[in-house]
Coordinates of N, CA, C and O in Angstrom, one line a residue:
X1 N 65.5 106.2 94.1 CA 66.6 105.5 93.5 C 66.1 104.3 92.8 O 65.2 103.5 93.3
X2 N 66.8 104.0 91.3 CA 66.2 102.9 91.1 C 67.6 101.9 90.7 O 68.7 102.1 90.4
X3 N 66.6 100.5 90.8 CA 67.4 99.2 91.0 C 67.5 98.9 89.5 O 66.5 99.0 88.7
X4 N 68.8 98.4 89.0 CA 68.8 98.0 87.3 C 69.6 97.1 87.5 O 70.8 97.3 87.8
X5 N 68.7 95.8 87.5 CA 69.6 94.8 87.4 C 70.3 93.8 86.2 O 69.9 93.1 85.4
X6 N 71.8 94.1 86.7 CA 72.3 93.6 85.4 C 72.1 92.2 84.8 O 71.8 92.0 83.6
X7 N 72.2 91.1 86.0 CA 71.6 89.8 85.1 C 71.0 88.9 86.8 O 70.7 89.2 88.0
X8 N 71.2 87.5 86.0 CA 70.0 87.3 87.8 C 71.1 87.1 89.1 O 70.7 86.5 90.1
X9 N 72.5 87.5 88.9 CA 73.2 87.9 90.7 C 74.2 89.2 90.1 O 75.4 88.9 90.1
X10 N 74.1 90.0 89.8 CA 74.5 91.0 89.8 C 73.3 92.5 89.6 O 72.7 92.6 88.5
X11 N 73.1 93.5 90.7 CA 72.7 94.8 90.8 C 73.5 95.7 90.6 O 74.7 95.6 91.0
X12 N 72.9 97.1 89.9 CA 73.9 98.4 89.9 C 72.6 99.2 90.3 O 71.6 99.2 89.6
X13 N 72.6 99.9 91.4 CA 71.8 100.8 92.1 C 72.4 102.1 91.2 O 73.6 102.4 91.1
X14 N 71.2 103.0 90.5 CA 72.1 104.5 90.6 C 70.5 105.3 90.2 O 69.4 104.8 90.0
X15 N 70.7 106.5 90.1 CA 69.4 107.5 90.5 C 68.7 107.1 89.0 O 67.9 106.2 89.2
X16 N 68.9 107.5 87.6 CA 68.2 107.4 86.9 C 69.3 106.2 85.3 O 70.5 106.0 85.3
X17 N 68.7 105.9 84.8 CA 68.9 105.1 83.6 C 69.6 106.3 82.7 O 70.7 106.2 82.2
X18 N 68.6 107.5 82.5 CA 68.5 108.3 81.6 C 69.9 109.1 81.7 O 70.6 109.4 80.7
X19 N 70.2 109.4 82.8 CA 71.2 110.2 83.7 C 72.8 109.0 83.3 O 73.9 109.4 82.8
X20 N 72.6 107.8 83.7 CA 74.1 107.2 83.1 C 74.1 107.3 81.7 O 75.2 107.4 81.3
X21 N 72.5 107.2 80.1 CA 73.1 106.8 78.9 C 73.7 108.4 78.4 O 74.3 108.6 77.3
X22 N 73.2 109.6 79.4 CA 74.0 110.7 79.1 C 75.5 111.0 79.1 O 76.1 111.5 78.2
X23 N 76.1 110.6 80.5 CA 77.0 110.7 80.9 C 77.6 109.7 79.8 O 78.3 110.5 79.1
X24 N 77.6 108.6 79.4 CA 78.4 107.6 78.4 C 78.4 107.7 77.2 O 79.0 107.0 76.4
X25 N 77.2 109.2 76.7 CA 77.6 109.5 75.7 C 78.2 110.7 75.5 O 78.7 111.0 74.4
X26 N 78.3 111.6 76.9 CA 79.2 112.5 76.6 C 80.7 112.1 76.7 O 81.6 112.9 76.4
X27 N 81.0 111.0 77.0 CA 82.2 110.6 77.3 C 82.5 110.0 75.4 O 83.4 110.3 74.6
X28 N 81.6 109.5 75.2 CA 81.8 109.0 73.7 C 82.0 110.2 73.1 O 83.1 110.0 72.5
X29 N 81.8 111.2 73.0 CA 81.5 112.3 72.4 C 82.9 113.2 72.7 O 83.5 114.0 72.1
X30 N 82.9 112.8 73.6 CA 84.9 113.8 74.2 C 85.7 113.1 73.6 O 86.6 113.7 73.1
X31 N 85.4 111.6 73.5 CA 86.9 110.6 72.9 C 86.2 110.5 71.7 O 86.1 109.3 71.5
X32 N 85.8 111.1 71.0 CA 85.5 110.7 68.9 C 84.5 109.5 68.6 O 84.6 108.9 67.6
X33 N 83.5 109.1 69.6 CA 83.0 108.1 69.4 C 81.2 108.5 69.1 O 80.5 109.4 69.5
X34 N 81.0 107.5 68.4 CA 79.3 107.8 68.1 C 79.0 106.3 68.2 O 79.9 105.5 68.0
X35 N 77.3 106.0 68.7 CA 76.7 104.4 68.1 C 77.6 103.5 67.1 O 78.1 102.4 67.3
X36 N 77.6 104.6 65.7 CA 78.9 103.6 65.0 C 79.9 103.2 65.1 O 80.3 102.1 64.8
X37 N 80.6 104.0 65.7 CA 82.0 103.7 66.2 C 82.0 102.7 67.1 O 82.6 101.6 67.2
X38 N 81.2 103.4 68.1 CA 81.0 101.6 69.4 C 80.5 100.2 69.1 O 80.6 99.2 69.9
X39 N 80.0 100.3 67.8 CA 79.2 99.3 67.3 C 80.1 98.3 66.7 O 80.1 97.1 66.7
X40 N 81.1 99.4 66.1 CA 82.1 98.6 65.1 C 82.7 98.0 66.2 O 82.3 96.9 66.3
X41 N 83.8 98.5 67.3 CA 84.8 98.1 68.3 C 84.0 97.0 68.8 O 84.4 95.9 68.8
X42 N 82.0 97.3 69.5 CA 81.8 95.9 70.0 C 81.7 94.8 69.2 O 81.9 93.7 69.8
X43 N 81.3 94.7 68.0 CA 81.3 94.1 66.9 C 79.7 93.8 67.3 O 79.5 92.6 67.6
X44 N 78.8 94.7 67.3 CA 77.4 94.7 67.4 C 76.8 96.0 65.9 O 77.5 96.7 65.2
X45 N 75.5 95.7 65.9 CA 74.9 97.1 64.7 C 74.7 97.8 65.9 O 74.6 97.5 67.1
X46 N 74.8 99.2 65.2 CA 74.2 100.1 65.5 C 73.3 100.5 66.9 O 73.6 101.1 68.0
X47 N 71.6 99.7 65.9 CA 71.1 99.1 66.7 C 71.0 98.7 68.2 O 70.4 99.3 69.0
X48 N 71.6 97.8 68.4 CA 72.1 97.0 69.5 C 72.9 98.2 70.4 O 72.6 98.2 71.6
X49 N 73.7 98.9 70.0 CA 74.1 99.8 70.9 C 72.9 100.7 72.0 O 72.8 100.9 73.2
X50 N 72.3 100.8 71.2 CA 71.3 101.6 71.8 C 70.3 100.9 72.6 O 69.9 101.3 73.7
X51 N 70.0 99.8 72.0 CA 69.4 98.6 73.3 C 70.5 98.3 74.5 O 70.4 98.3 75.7
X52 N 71.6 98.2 73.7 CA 72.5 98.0 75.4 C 72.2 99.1 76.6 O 71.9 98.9 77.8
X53 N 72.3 100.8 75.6 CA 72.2 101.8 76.5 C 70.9 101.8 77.3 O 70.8 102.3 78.4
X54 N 70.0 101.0 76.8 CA 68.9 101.0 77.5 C 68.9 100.1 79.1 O 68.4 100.3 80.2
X55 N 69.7 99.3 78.7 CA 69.7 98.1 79.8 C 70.8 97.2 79.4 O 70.8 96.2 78.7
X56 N 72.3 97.9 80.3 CA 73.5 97.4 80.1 C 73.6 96.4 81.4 O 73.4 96.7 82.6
X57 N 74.1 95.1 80.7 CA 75.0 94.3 81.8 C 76.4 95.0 82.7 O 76.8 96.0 82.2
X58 N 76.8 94.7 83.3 CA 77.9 94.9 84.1 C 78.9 94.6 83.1 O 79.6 95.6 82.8
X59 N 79.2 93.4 82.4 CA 79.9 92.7 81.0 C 80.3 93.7 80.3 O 81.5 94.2 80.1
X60 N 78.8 94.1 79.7 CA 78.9 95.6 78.7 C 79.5 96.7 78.9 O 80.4 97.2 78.2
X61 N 79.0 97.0 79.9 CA 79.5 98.4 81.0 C 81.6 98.2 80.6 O 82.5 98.9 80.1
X62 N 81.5 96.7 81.2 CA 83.1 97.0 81.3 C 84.1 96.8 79.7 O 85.3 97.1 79.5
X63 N 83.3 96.3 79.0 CA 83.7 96.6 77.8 C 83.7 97.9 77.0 O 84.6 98.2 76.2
X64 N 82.8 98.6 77.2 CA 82.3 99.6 76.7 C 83.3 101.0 77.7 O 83.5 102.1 77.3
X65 N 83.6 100.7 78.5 CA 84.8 101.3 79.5 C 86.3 100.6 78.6 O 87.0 101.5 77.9
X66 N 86.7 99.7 78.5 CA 87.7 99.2 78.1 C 87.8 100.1 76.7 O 89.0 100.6 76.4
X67 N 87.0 100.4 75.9 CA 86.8 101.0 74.5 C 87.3 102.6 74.4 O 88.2 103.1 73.8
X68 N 86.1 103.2 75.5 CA 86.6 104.5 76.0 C 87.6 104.8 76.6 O 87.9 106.0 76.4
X69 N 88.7 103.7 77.5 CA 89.5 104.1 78.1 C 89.0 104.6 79.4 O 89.6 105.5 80.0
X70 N 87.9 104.1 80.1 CA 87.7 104.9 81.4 C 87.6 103.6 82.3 O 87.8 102.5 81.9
X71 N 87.1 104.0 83.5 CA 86.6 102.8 84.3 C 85.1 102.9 84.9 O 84.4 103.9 85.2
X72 N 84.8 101.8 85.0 CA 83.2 101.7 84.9 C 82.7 102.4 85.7 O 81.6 102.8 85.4
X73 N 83.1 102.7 86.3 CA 82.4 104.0 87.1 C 82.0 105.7 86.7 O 81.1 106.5 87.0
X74 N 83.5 105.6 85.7 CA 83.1 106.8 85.4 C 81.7 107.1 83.9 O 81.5 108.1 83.2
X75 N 81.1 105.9 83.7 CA 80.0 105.7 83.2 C 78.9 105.7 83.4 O 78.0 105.9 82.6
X76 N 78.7 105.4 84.8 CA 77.8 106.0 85.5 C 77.5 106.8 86.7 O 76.5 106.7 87.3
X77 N 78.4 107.6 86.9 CA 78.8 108.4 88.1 C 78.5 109.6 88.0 O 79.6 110.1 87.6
X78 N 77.7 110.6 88.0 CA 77.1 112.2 87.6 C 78.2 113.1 88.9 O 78.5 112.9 90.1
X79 N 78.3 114.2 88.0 CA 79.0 114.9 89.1 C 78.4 114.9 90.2 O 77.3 114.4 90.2
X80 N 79.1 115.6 91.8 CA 78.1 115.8 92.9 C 77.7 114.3 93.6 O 77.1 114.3 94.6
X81 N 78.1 113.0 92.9 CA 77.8 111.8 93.3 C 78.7 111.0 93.6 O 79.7 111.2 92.9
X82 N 78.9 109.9 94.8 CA 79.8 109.0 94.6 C 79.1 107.8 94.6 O 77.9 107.6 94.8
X83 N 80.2 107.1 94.4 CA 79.8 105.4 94.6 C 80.4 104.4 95.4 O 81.6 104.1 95.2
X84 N 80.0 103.9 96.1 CA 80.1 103.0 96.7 C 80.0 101.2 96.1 O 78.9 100.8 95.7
X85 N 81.0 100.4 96.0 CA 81.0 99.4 95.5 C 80.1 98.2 96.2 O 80.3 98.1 97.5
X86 N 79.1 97.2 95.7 CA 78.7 96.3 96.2 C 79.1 95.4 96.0 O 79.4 95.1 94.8
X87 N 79.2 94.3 97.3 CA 79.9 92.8 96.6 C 78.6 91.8 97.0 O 77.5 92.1 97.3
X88 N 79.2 90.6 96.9 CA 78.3 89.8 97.4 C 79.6 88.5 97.6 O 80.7 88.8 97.1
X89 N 79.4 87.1 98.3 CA 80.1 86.1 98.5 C 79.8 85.0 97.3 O 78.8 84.4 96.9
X90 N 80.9 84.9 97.1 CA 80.4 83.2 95.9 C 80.8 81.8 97.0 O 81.7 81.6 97.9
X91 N 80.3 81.4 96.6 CA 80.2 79.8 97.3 C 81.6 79.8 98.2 O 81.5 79.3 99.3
X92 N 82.5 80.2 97.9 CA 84.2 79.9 98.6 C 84.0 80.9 99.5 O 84.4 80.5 100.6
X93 N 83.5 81.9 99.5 CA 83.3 83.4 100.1 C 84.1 84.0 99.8 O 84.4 84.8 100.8
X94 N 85.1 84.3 98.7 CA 85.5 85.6 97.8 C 84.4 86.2 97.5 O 83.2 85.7 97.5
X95 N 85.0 87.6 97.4 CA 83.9 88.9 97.4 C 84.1 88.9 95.8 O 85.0 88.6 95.1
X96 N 82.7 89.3 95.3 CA 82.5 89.5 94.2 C 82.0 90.9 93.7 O 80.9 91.2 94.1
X97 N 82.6 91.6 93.0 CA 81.7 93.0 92.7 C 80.4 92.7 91.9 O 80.4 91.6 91.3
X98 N 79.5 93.3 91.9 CA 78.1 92.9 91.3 C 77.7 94.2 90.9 O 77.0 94.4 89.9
X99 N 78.0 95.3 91.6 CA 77.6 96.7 90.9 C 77.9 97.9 91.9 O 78.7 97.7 92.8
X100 N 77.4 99.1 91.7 CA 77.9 100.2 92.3 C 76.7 100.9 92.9 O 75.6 101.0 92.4
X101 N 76.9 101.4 94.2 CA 75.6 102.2 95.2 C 75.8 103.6 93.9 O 77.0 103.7 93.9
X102 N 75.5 104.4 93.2 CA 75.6 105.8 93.4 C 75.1 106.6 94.0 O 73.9 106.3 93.7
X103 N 75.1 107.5 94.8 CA 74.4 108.4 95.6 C 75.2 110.1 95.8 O 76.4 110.5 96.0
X104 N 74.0 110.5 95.7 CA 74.6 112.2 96.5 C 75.8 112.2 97.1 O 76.1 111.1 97.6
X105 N 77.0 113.2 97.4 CA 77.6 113.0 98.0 C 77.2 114.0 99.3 O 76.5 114.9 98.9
X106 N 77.4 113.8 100.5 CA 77.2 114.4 101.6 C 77.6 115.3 102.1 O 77.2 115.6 103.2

């Protein structure tokens, strides 16, 4: 499993990189969306879409959900898998989400 961290206190654990920018583009691909179309809504080039796919923040993720209409999860969640949510404590000790376990389901 590998660790992809979104920035320096937020992690999203999930099996491959390659395996979520599939899933997010078949979801683009179900609702009418290509690089350009996401590029226009994020107000990024092209370009830049594809570097995000490489290595998305949590930020991204949830914009890029907002766009599609799904929830972050279903962006990186492969069939056959679930997720478990991770938090961590901020100074007050509210729970913060920071990213998602994905794993096999059992």
């Amino acid at each position: 499993m590998l660790v992809k961290q979104f920035s320096s206190n937020a992690l999203l654990l999930y099996h491959n990189i390659e395996t979520m920018k599939f899933i997010i583009k078949e979801i683009m691909e179900a609702k009418g969306f290509n690089n350009v179309k996401l590029a226009e809504k994020l107000g990024v080039t092209r370009s830049t879409v594809t570097n995000i796919l490489k290595s998305p923040t949590l930020a991204t993720l949830e914009k890029i959900a907002a766009i599609l209409d799904v929830r972050v999860v279903d962006l990186i969640v492969e069939d056959g898998h679930e997720i478990e949510p991770i938090y961590k404590k901020d100074k007050e000790g509210n729970l913060i989400l920071v990213g998602y376990l994905n794993q096999l389901k059992k």
